[in-house]
Coordinates of C-alpha atoms in Angstrom, one line a residue:
X30 CA 183.9 21.9 74.8
X31 CA 186.5 24.2 72.6
X32 CA 189.9 22.8 70.8
X33 CA 192.2 26.1 69.5
X34 CA 195.7 25.7 68.1
X35 CA 197.7 28.7 69.1
X36 CA 198.4 31.5 66.2
X37 CA 202.6 32.1 66.3
X38 CA 201.3 35.6 67.8
X39 CA 200.5 34.5 70.7
X40 CA 203.7 33.0 71.8
X41 CA 204.9 32.5 75.4
X42 CA 200.8 34.4 75.8
X43 CA 199.5 32.6 79.6
X44 CA 196.6 30.3 79.1
X45 CA 195.0 32.8 80.9
X46 CA 196.0 35.6 78.5
X47 CA 194.9 34.0 75.5
X48 CA 191.4 32.6 76.7
X49 CA 190.5 36.8 77.9
X50 CA 192.2 39.0 75.7
X51 CA 191.8 36.7 72.3
X52 CA 189.3 34.7 72.7
X53 CA 186.7 36.5 74.5
X54 CA 186.5 34.5 78.4
X55 CA 185.6 36.5 81.1
X56 CA 188.1 35.6 84.0
X57 CA 185.3 34.2 85.7
X58 CA 184.6 32.0 82.8
X59 CA 188.2 31.1 83.1
X60 CA 187.6 29.5 86.6
X61 CA 185.3 27.0 85.6
X62 CA 187.6 25.5 82.8
X63 CA 188.9 22.2 82.9
X64 CA 192.4 22.8 80.7
X65 CA 194.3 20.8 78.2
X66 CA 197.3 22.2 76.5
X67 CA 199.0 19.4 74.4
X68 CA 196.7 16.5 75.7
X69 CA 197.6 17.6 79.7
X70 CA 195.9 19.3 82.0
X71 CA 197.4 23.0 82.7
X72 CA 196.7 26.1 84.9
X73 CA 195.8 29.0 83.6
X74 CA 198.9 31.0 84.5
X75 CA 200.8 28.6 82.0
X76 CA 202.9 29.6 79.1
X77 CA 202.1 28.1 75.6
X78 CA 204.0 28.6 72.9
X79 CA 202.7 28.4 68.9
X80 CA 201.3 25.8 67.6
X81 CA 200.2 24.5 70.8
X82 CA 196.7 22.4 71.1
X83 CA 194.7 24.5 73.4
X84 CA 191.4 22.2 74.8
X85 CA 189.2 24.0 76.8
X86 CA 186.1 22.3 78.7
X87 CA 183.4 24.2 80.6
X88 CA 182.5 21.8 83.9
X89 CA 178.9 21.3 84.0
X90 CA 177.1 23.4 86.6
X91 CA 173.5 22.8 87.9
X92 CA 170.6 24.8 88.4
X93 CA 168.0 25.2 91.9
X94 CA 165.3 26.6 89.2
X95 CA 162.5 24.2 88.6
X96 CA 162.1 22.7 85.3
X97 CA 158.7 22.9 83.7
X98 CA 157.8 21.6 80.3
X99 CA 156.3 24.7 78.0
X100 CA 155.7 25.1 74.4
X101 CA 158.4 27.2 73.4
X102 CA 158.5 29.4 70.4
X103 CA 162.0 29.0 69.0
X104 CA 163.2 31.3 66.9
X105 CA 166.5 30.0 65.4
X106 CA 169.2 27.8 66.9
X107 CA 172.7 25.9 66.6
X108 CA 174.7 24.4 68.3
X109 CA 175.9 27.7 70.7
X110 CA 172.6 29.8 71.4
X111 CA 168.7 29.5 71.0
X112 CA 167.0 32.5 70.1
X113 CA 163.4 32.4 71.9
X114 CA 160.1 34.5 70.6
X115 CA 158.6 35.0 74.1
X116 CA 155.2 35.9 74.9
X117 CA 154.1 39.0 76.6
X118 CA 152.9 39.1 79.9
X119 CA 156.3 36.2 80.6
X120 CA 159.1 36.9 83.4
X121 CA 162.2 35.8 81.0
X122 CA 163.3 35.0 84.9
X123 CA 162.2 33.9 88.4
X124 CA 162.1 36.7 90.7
X125 CA 161.5 36.6 94.5
X126 CA 157.5 36.7 94.3
X127 CA 157.4 34.7 91.2
X128 CA 160.2 31.4 91.3
X129 CA 157.4 29.4 88.5
X130 CA 156.4 29.6 84.8
X131 CA 159.4 32.2 83.3
X132 CA 161.0 31.4 80.1
X133 CA 163.9 30.1 82.5
X134 CA 162.0 27.3 83.8
X135 CA 161.0 26.4 80.3
X136 CA 164.6 26.7 78.7
X137 CA 166.1 24.3 81.2
X138 CA 163.2 21.7 80.3
X139 CA 164.3 22.3 77.2
X140 CA 167.6 21.3 77.3
X141 CA 167.5 18.7 79.1
X142 CA 165.0 17.1 76.9
X143 CA 167.1 18.1 74.1
X144 CA 171.2 18.1 75.3
X145 CA 170.2 15.1 77.9
X146 CA 171.8 18.1 80.5
X147 CA 170.6 20.7 83.0
X148 CA 172.3 23.8 82.2
X149 CA 172.0 27.4 83.5
X150 CA 169.9 29.3 81.2
X151 CA 172.3 31.8 80.4
X152 CA 170.0 34.6 78.7
X153 CA 172.3 37.4 76.9
X154 CA 169.3 40.3 77.1
X155 CA 166.2 40.5 79.1
X156 CA 163.2 41.8 78.4
X157 CA 160.7 43.6 80.2
X158 CA 157.1 41.0 81.5
X159 CA 155.1 43.0 79.0
X160 CA 157.0 43.2 76.4
X161 CA 157.6 40.5 74.0
X162 CA 160.0 39.3 70.8
X163 CA 163.3 38.0 71.0
X164 CA 165.6 36.5 73.5
X165 CA 169.0 35.3 72.9
X166 CA 170.0 32.4 75.0
X167 CA 173.6 31.2 75.1
X168 CA 174.5 27.4 75.7
X169 CA 177.7 28.2 77.4
X170 CA 180.1 30.4 79.1
X171 CA 182.2 30.7 76.0
X172 CA 179.3 31.8 73.5
X173 CA 177.9 34.4 76.5
X174 CA 181.2 35.8 76.9
X175 CA 181.8 36.0 73.0
X176 CA 178.1 38.2 72.6
X177 CA 178.8 40.5 75.6
X178 CA 183.0 41.3 74.8
X179 CA 183.3 40.6 71.1
X180 CA 181.0 40.5 69.2
X181 CA 178.4 43.3 67.6
X182 CA 175.0 42.8 68.1
X183 CA 171.9 45.3 66.9
X184 CA 168.9 45.3 68.4
X185 CA 166.1 46.7 66.4
X186 CA 162.7 46.9 67.8
X187 CA 158.7 47.8 66.9
X188 CA 156.4 50.0 68.6
X189 CA 152.7 51.9 68.4
X190 CA 152.6 54.8 69.4
X191 CA 150.7 57.7 70.9
X192 CA 150.1 60.3 68.3
X193 CA 151.8 61.1 64.8
X194 CA 155.2 61.2 64.8
X195 CA 155.9 63.7 62.2
X196 CA 159.9 63.4 61.5
X197 CA 160.8 60.0 59.2
X198 CA 163.8 59.7 61.1
X199 CA 165.5 60.8 64.4
X200 CA 167.1 59.9 67.4
X201 CA 166.9 59.8 70.7
X202 CA 169.7 60.7 73.3
X203 CA 168.7 61.5 76.8
X204 CA 170.4 60.1 79.7
X205 CA 168.2 57.9 81.8
X206 CA 168.1 57.3 85.7
X207 CA 166.1 56.5 88.6
X208 CA 165.5 58.5 91.8
X209 CA 165.4 55.8 95.2
X210 CA 163.4 53.1 94.6
X211 CA 161.3 54.3 92.4
X212 CA 160.6 51.9 89.2
X213 CA 160.2 54.8 86.6
X214 CA 163.2 56.1 84.7
X215 CA 163.6 59.9 84.3
X216 CA 165.7 62.2 82.5
X217 CA 168.4 62.5 84.9
X218 CA 172.3 64.3 83.5
X219 CA 175.6 62.8 84.6
X220 CA 175.9 65.0 88.0
X221 CA 172.7 63.3 88.9
X222 CA 173.4 60.0 87.9
X223 CA 171.9 59.3 85.0
X224 CA 173.5 57.0 82.8
X225 CA 174.0 57.7 78.6
X226 CA 170.7 56.8 76.3
X227 CA 171.1 56.6 72.3
X228 CA 167.7 55.2 70.5
X229 CA 167.5 56.1 66.8
X230 CA 163.9 56.2 65.6
X231 CA 162.3 55.2 62.6
X232 CA 158.4 55.7 61.5
X233 CA 157.1 52.8 59.3
X234 CA 153.9 53.7 59.3
X235 CA 151.1 56.6 60.5
X236 CA 147.9 56.2 60.9
X237 CA 145.5 59.3 61.3
X238 CA 142.1 57.4 62.4
X239 CA 143.7 56.1 65.3
X240 CA 145.8 58.9 66.2
X241 CA 148.6 55.9 66.4
X242 CA 152.3 56.0 64.8
X243 CA 154.4 52.4 64.2
X244 CA 158.2 52.8 64.3
X245 CA 161.0 51.0 64.8
X246 CA 163.5 51.8 67.5
X247 CA 167.2 50.6 67.2
X248 CA 169.3 50.1 70.9
X249 CA 172.5 51.7 71.1
X250 CA 173.0 51.2 74.9
X251 CA 171.1 48.8 76.8
X252 CA 169.6 51.0 79.9
X253 CA 166.1 49.4 81.4
X254 CA 163.2 50.7 80.1
X255 CA 165.1 52.5 77.7
X256 CA 162.2 52.6 74.6
X257 CA 159.3 53.3 77.0
X258 CA 161.7 56.4 78.8
X259 CA 162.6 58.1 75.8
X260 CA 159.2 57.7 73.2
X261 CA 157.3 59.3 76.8
X262 CA 159.9 61.9 76.7
X263 CA 159.4 62.8 73.5
X264 CA 155.7 62.6 74.2
X265 CA 155.0 60.0 72.2
X266 CA 154.6 57.3 74.6
X267 CA 154.2 53.0 73.7
X268 CA 150.4 52.3 73.3
X269 CA 149.3 50.6 76.3
X270 CA 152.4 51.3 78.9
X271 CA 150.7 52.5 81.9
X272 CA 154.1 53.1 83.7
X273 CA 155.1 56.2 81.2
X274 CA 152.1 57.6 80.3
X275 CA 150.3 55.1 77.7
X276 CA 147.3 53.7 79.2
X277 CA 144.5 53.3 76.7
X278 CA 141.6 50.9 76.5
X279 CA 142.7 50.0 73.5
X280 CA 145.9 48.0 74.8
X281 CA 146.6 45.8 77.7
X282 CA 150.4 45.9 78.0
X283 CA 153.3 48.0 76.4
X284 CA 152.9 47.3 72.3
X285 CA 156.7 46.6 72.0
X286 CA 158.2 43.8 70.0
X287 CA 162.2 42.8 70.0
X288 CA 162.2 41.8 66.1
X289 CA 165.0 42.0 64.6
X290 CA 169.2 40.8 65.8
X291 CA 172.1 41.5 64.0
X292 CA 175.2 39.5 65.6
X293 CA 178.3 38.3 64.7
X294 CA 178.3 34.0 64.4
X295 CA 181.0 32.7 66.4
X296 CA 181.4 30.1 64.1
X297 CA 182.4 31.6 60.9
X298 CA 182.6 35.6 62.3
X299 CA 180.2 36.2 59.6
X300 CA 177.7 38.5 60.2
X301 CA 173.4 36.6 60.8
X302 CA 169.8 38.3 61.0
X303 CA 166.9 36.6 62.8
X304 CA 163.6 38.3 62.4
X305 CA 160.3 37.2 63.1
X306 CA 156.6 39.0 63.3
X307 CA 154.5 41.2 65.2
X308 CA 152.4 39.5 67.8
X309 CA 148.6 39.1 67.1
X310 CA 147.5 42.1 69.4
X311 CA 149.3 44.6 67.4
X312 CA 148.3 43.2 64.4
X313 CA 144.7 43.7 65.7
X314 CA 145.1 47.1 66.6
X315 CA 146.4 48.7 63.2
X316 CA 144.6 45.9 61.2
X317 CA 147.8 44.8 59.4
X318 CA 148.7 41.4 57.7
X319 CA 151.9 39.5 58.0

């Protein structure tokens, strides 16, 4: 439930206009709302006046995803967000091939236990099954729309790549696409169907004896397999990434970890940072201590 007092500059807007243009709701999200203006239920086309009191309630949605109790690793939580540290080898959401023991199953159970409701898990971001780290779950449609359309969200990863990266800092700007049902992404021009993709790479530490480099990556776009494809194209595949040329006996998965998020807090519009350490398998390879 959200309450708003209409600011003077939005006098004569419709409720729908106000919620879309000012508060970041999507058209689909508005269709799932109960809307009250000065205590009286109204339709989205109703006009509003300055200082009117607007109250919106989300209609409770159910989900067909099975509830499974899991030991979730919570990195951050408030009334709008749940940010989890996903382990490797776990899917974020059920697929036709795997319906249980995904992060979504655990999130549903967690919401049942802590909020007393069976809510659909609204994921702001997703990670590949073998990528570890921060996954954002929004607790309501308003927060989901805000993060997608209004907020500034900066995503940072750490990865171990094969080879010694000589440049301390650089950008990779290679459009990515795929052919047919092929899983692997490759460099493709926009004319061929490729999508713009931009990644910033910063070297954190070099390990000459192991011929490995620990890097930080910041995403400016969110293409499927973007980091994995970009680093492979640059000649530094992620250690353990079988799909992109990083196969190695030292790693049984791609050693890519979402470790930091900087985002706009919906409550006070201030910048907030959530950061976690790297997982044990990455620590062991580099002999790094937290």
